Amino acid sequence: MLMNDDKRMNEQVRYMILAAQRQGNRILEERFRQIGLTSSQAEVLSLLDKYEPLSLKELGAMLVCESGSPSRLVNAIVKAGLIERKPDSRDGRVRLLQLTEEGRNKLPKLQAIEDELYGYLDRTWPQEEKRQMIELLQRFLKDLPIAKALKRRALWEGNNEKKSDH
């Protein structure tokens, strides 16, 4: 059965986005594995580098790699000695997550891997095309829950939302 042009184009968009995401993840997973991390763990370390300390709830609200509670992910990273939980001085029931020295030592290699990917993106698309892509993807994501995580991280164009206090 032949598809009409609209359905075929929608299928192309769907699978090209999926293929780009999967290929990017494969590349990053392989590179992060070389430094003992998964992509999800690398995202947590990057977030803590920018916003620490964070509660588990705050971290979960900023993650793109995980849906739901990131408890298992955080537990594995704590067990690996890359982050630690400290009591919040304002609320003893809350534990704040922050990088350990070992976690901080991973950051230069992690950032170098991310920079390699960003260099590839720079070689692939000029700035204006990336701006257009951001606009198109924001239009698609704007009413979806994942948009909140991007806004909290200031990754949304026109974003005025700041990290909330604990």
Short mmCIF file of the C-alpha atoms (twelve columns), coordinates in Angstrom:
data_MODEL
# 
_entry.id   MODEL 
# 
loop_
_atom_site.group_PDB 
_atom_site.id 
_atom_site.type_symbol 
_atom_site.label_atom_id 
_atom_site.label_alt_id 
_atom_site.label_comp_id 
_atom_site.label_asym_id 
_atom_site.label_seq_id 
_atom_site.Cartn_x 
_atom_site.Cartn_y 
_atom_site.Cartn_z 
_atom_site.pdbx_PDB_model_num 
ATOM 1   C CA . MET A 1   0.000  0.000  0.000  1 
ATOM 2   C CA . LEU A 2   1.371  3.396  -0.956 1 
ATOM 3   C CA . MET A 3   1.237  6.233  1.529  1 
ATOM 4   C CA . ASN A 4   -0.098 9.624  0.692  1 
ATOM 5   C CA . ASP A 5   2.474  12.443 0.714  1 
ATOM 6   C CA . ASP A 6   1.364  13.896 4.077  1 
ATOM 7   C CA . LYS A 7   1.586  10.573 5.884  1 
ATOM 8   C CA . ARG A 8   4.932  9.786  4.277  1 
ATOM 9   C CA . MET A 9   6.316  13.184 5.300  1 
ATOM 10  C CA . ASN A 10  5.071  12.729 8.878  1 
ATOM 11  C CA . GLU A 11  6.688  9.313  8.985  1 
ATOM 12  C CA . GLN A 12  9.947  10.790 7.679  1 
ATOM 13  C CA . VAL A 13  9.922  13.461 10.398 1 
ATOM 14  C CA . ARG A 14  9.143  10.886 13.070 1 
ATOM 15  C CA . TYR A 15  11.872 8.466  12.081 1 
ATOM 16  C CA . MET A 16  14.508 11.081 11.271 1 
ATOM 17  C CA . ILE A 17  14.098 12.592 14.752 1 
ATOM 18  C CA . LEU A 18  14.226 9.109  16.267 1 
ATOM 19  C CA . ALA A 19  17.263 8.120  14.181 1 
ATOM 20  C CA . ALA A 20  19.147 11.318 15.081 1 
ATOM 21  C CA . GLN A 21  18.368 10.858 18.772 1 
ATOM 22  C CA . ARG A 22  19.369 7.193  18.769 1 
ATOM 23  C CA . GLN A 23  22.555 7.770  16.799 1 
ATOM 24  C CA . GLY A 24  23.536 10.640 19.078 1 
ATOM 25  C CA . ASN A 25  22.871 8.453  22.119 1 
ATOM 26  C CA . ARG A 26  24.929 5.586  20.687 1 
ATOM 27  C CA . ILE A 27  27.873 7.903  20.114 1 
ATOM 28  C CA . LEU A 28  27.603 9.450  23.575 1 
ATOM 29  C CA . GLU A 29  27.049 6.113  25.342 1 
ATOM 30  C CA . GLU A 30  30.201 4.688  23.741 1 
ATOM 31  C CA . ARG A 31  32.272 7.737  24.643 1 
ATOM 32  C CA . PHE A 32  30.867 8.026  28.190 1 
ATOM 33  C CA . ARG A 33  31.448 4.291  28.751 1 
ATOM 34  C CA . GLN A 34  35.161 4.973  28.192 1 
ATOM 35  C CA . ILE A 35  35.145 7.198  31.289 1 
ATOM 36  C CA . GLY A 36  32.911 4.886  33.343 1 
ATOM 37  C CA . LEU A 37  29.594 6.721  32.905 1 
ATOM 38  C CA . THR A 38  26.257 6.246  31.196 1 
ATOM 39  C CA . SER A 39  24.555 9.118  29.377 1 
ATOM 40  C CA . SER A 40  22.073 9.430  32.230 1 
ATOM 41  C CA . GLN A 41  24.848 9.601  34.826 1 
ATOM 42  C CA . ALA A 42  26.662 12.194 32.737 1 
ATOM 43  C CA . GLU A 43  23.504 14.315 32.612 1 
ATOM 44  C CA . VAL A 44  23.234 14.202 36.414 1 
ATOM 45  C CA . LEU A 45  26.881 15.208 36.867 1 
ATOM 46  C CA . SER A 46  26.468 18.067 34.378 1 
ATOM 47  C CA . LEU A 47  23.354 19.316 36.140 1 
ATOM 48  C CA . LEU A 48  25.020 19.204 39.536 1 
ATOM 49  C CA . ASP A 49  28.035 21.006 38.106 1 
ATOM 50  C CA . LYS A 50  25.748 23.869 37.059 1 
ATOM 51  C CA . TYR A 51  23.112 23.910 39.807 1 
ATOM 52  C CA . GLU A 52  24.312 22.064 42.901 1 
ATOM 53  C CA . PRO A 53  23.207 21.444 45.505 1 
ATOM 54  C CA . LEU A 54  19.875 20.001 44.359 1 
ATOM 55  C CA . SER A 55  17.281 17.899 46.109 1 
ATOM 56  C CA . LEU A 56  16.256 14.664 44.422 1 
ATOM 57  C CA . LYS A 57  12.953 16.299 43.472 1 
ATOM 58  C CA . GLU A 58  14.689 19.330 41.929 1 
ATOM 59  C CA . LEU A 59  17.090 17.105 40.022 1 
ATOM 60  C CA . GLY A 60  14.223 14.955 38.743 1 
ATOM 61  C CA . ALA A 61  12.404 18.042 37.483 1 
ATOM 62  C CA . MET A 62  15.427 19.005 35.364 1 
ATOM 63  C CA . LEU A 63  16.330 15.630 33.876 1 
ATOM 64  C CA . VAL A 64  15.571 14.856 30.261 1 
ATOM 65  C CA . CYS A 65  17.108 11.342 30.325 1 
ATOM 66  C CA . GLU A 66  14.762 9.952  33.005 1 
ATOM 67  C CA . SER A 67  11.049 10.101 33.542 1 
ATOM 68  C CA . GLY A 68  9.624  9.754  37.002 1 
ATOM 69  C CA . SER A 69  11.825 9.586  40.060 1 
ATOM 70  C CA . PRO A 70  15.563 9.384  39.456 1 
ATOM 71  C CA . SER A 71  16.138 7.506  42.748 1 
ATOM 72  C CA . ARG A 72  17.749 4.404  41.218 1 
ATOM 73  C CA . LEU A 73  19.962 6.513  38.974 1 
ATOM 74  C CA . VAL A 74  21.085 8.689  41.898 1 
ATOM 75  C CA . ASN A 75  21.646 5.646  44.133 1 
ATOM 76  C CA . ALA A 76  23.987 4.145  41.523 1 
ATOM 77  C CA . ILE A 77  25.935 7.403  41.215 1 
ATOM 78  C CA . VAL A 78  26.204 7.738  45.007 1 
ATOM 79  C CA . LYS A 79  27.400 4.116  45.202 1 
ATOM 80  C CA . ALA A 80  30.035 4.929  42.547 1 
ATOM 81  C CA . GLY A 81  31.275 7.764  44.792 1 
ATOM 82  C CA . LEU A 82  30.569 10.532 42.261 1 
ATOM 83  C CA . ILE A 83  27.901 12.393 44.233 1 
ATOM 84  C CA . GLU A 84  26.920 12.559 47.864 1 
ATOM 85  C CA . ARG A 85  23.818 13.339 49.871 1 
ATOM 86  C CA . LYS A 86  24.065 16.042 52.524 1 
ATOM 87  C CA . PRO A 87  21.333 17.209 54.909 1 
ATOM 88  C CA . ASP A 88  19.680 20.499 53.970 1 
ATOM 89  C CA . SER A 89  20.452 23.029 56.721 1 
ATOM 90  C CA . ARG A 90  16.935 24.478 56.341 1 
ATOM 91  C CA . ASP A 91  15.060 21.158 56.398 1 
ATOM 92  C CA . GLY A 92  16.679 18.093 57.935 1 
ATOM 93  C CA . ARG A 93  14.237 15.789 56.115 1 
ATOM 94  C CA . VAL A 94  15.653 16.869 52.762 1 
ATOM 95  C CA . ARG A 95  18.927 15.550 51.382 1 
ATOM 96  C CA . LEU A 96  20.822 17.694 48.914 1 
ATOM 97  C CA . LEU A 97  22.899 16.155 46.173 1 
ATOM 98  C CA . GLN A 98  26.321 17.466 45.309 1 
ATOM 99  C CA . LEU A 99  29.405 16.316 43.478 1 
ATOM 100 C CA . THR A 100 32.216 14.592 45.310 1 
ATOM 101 C CA . GLU A 101 35.837 15.273 44.435 1 
ATOM 102 C CA . GLU A 102 35.785 12.104 42.332 1 
ATOM 103 C CA . GLY A 103 32.672 13.380 40.544 1 
ATOM 104 C CA . ARG A 104 34.334 16.730 39.870 1 
ATOM 105 C CA . ASN A 105 37.345 14.913 38.453 1 
ATOM 106 C CA . LYS A 106 35.075 13.327 35.799 1 
ATOM 107 C CA . LEU A 107 33.824 16.711 34.585 1 
ATOM 108 C CA . PRO A 108 36.709 17.701 32.253 1 
ATOM 109 C CA . LYS A 109 36.462 14.412 30.330 1 
ATOM 110 C CA . LEU A 110 32.668 14.564 30.308 1 
ATOM 111 C CA . GLN A 111 32.763 18.139 28.983 1 
ATOM 112 C CA . ALA A 112 35.328 17.184 26.335 1 
ATOM 113 C CA . ILE A 113 32.972 14.458 25.077 1 
ATOM 114 C CA . GLU A 114 30.061 16.898 24.970 1 
ATOM 115 C CA . ASP A 115 32.267 19.436 23.177 1 
ATOM 116 C CA . GLU A 116 33.089 16.824 20.513 1 
ATOM 117 C CA . LEU A 117 29.367 16.381 19.842 1 
ATOM 118 C CA . TYR A 118 28.784 20.149 19.808 1 
ATOM 119 C CA . GLY A 119 31.679 20.546 17.356 1 
ATOM 120 C CA . TYR A 120 30.001 18.029 15.066 1 
ATOM 121 C CA . LEU A 121 26.742 19.985 15.319 1 
ATOM 122 C CA . ASP A 122 28.622 23.209 14.496 1 
ATOM 123 C CA . ARG A 123 30.189 21.587 11.421 1 
ATOM 124 C CA . THR A 124 26.821 20.197 10.324 1 
ATOM 125 C CA . TRP A 125 24.587 23.260 10.695 1 
ATOM 126 C CA . PRO A 126 25.209 26.996 10.665 1 
ATOM 127 C CA . GLN A 127 23.858 28.995 13.626 1 
ATOM 128 C CA . GLU A 128 20.753 30.153 11.761 1 
ATOM 129 C CA . GLU A 129 19.731 26.593 10.888 1 
ATOM 130 C CA . LYS A 130 20.197 25.550 14.527 1 
ATOM 131 C CA . ARG A 131 17.987 28.483 15.604 1 
ATOM 132 C CA . GLN A 132 15.319 27.332 13.146 1 
ATOM 133 C CA . MET A 133 15.576 23.761 14.404 1 
ATOM 134 C CA . ILE A 134 15.199 24.941 17.997 1 
ATOM 135 C CA . GLU A 135 12.117 26.931 17.031 1 
ATOM 136 C CA . LEU A 136 10.569 23.939 15.226 1 
ATOM 137 C CA . LEU A 137 11.285 21.524 18.074 1 
ATOM 138 C CA . GLN A 138 9.969  23.975 20.679 1 
ATOM 139 C CA . ARG A 139 6.748  24.269 18.725 1 
ATOM 140 C CA . PHE A 140 6.423  20.468 18.868 1 
ATOM 141 C CA . LEU A 141 7.340  20.161 22.563 1 
ATOM 142 C CA . LYS A 142 5.693  23.297 24.000 1 
ATOM 143 C CA . ASP A 143 2.616  21.624 25.487 1 
ATOM 144 C CA . LEU A 144 4.364  18.460 26.623 1 
ATOM 145 C CA . PRO A 145 5.638  17.843 30.179 1 
ATOM 146 C CA . ILE A 146 9.277  17.492 29.019 1 
ATOM 147 C CA . ALA A 147 9.270  21.193 28.078 1 
ATOM 148 C CA . LYS A 148 9.288  22.060 31.798 1 
ATOM 149 C CA . ALA A 149 12.645 20.317 32.299 1 
ATOM 150 C CA . LEU A 150 14.147 22.236 29.379 1 
ATOM 151 C CA . LYS A 151 12.789 25.522 30.736 1 
ATOM 152 C CA . ARG A 152 14.164 24.831 34.229 1 
ATOM 153 C CA . ARG A 153 17.570 24.331 32.640 1 
ATOM 154 C CA . ALA A 154 17.297 27.547 30.601 1 
ATOM 155 C CA . LEU A 155 17.418 25.482 27.391 1 
ATOM 156 C CA . TRP A 156 14.196 27.017 26.085 1 
ATOM 157 C CA . GLU A 157 14.400 30.114 23.913 1 
ATOM 158 C CA . GLY A 158 12.653 33.040 25.562 1 
ATOM 159 C CA . ASN A 159 12.990 31.292 28.927 1 
ATOM 160 C CA . ASN A 160 12.791 33.488 32.027 1 
ATOM 161 C CA . GLU A 161 12.461 30.682 34.546 1 
ATOM 162 C CA . LYS A 162 15.267 30.399 37.107 1 
ATOM 163 C CA . LYS A 163 16.303 27.600 39.423 1 
ATOM 164 C CA . SER A 164 14.015 27.670 42.434 1 
ATOM 165 C CA . ASP A 165 15.328 27.874 45.975 1 
ATOM 166 C CA . HIS A 166 15.263 24.710 48.068 1 
# 
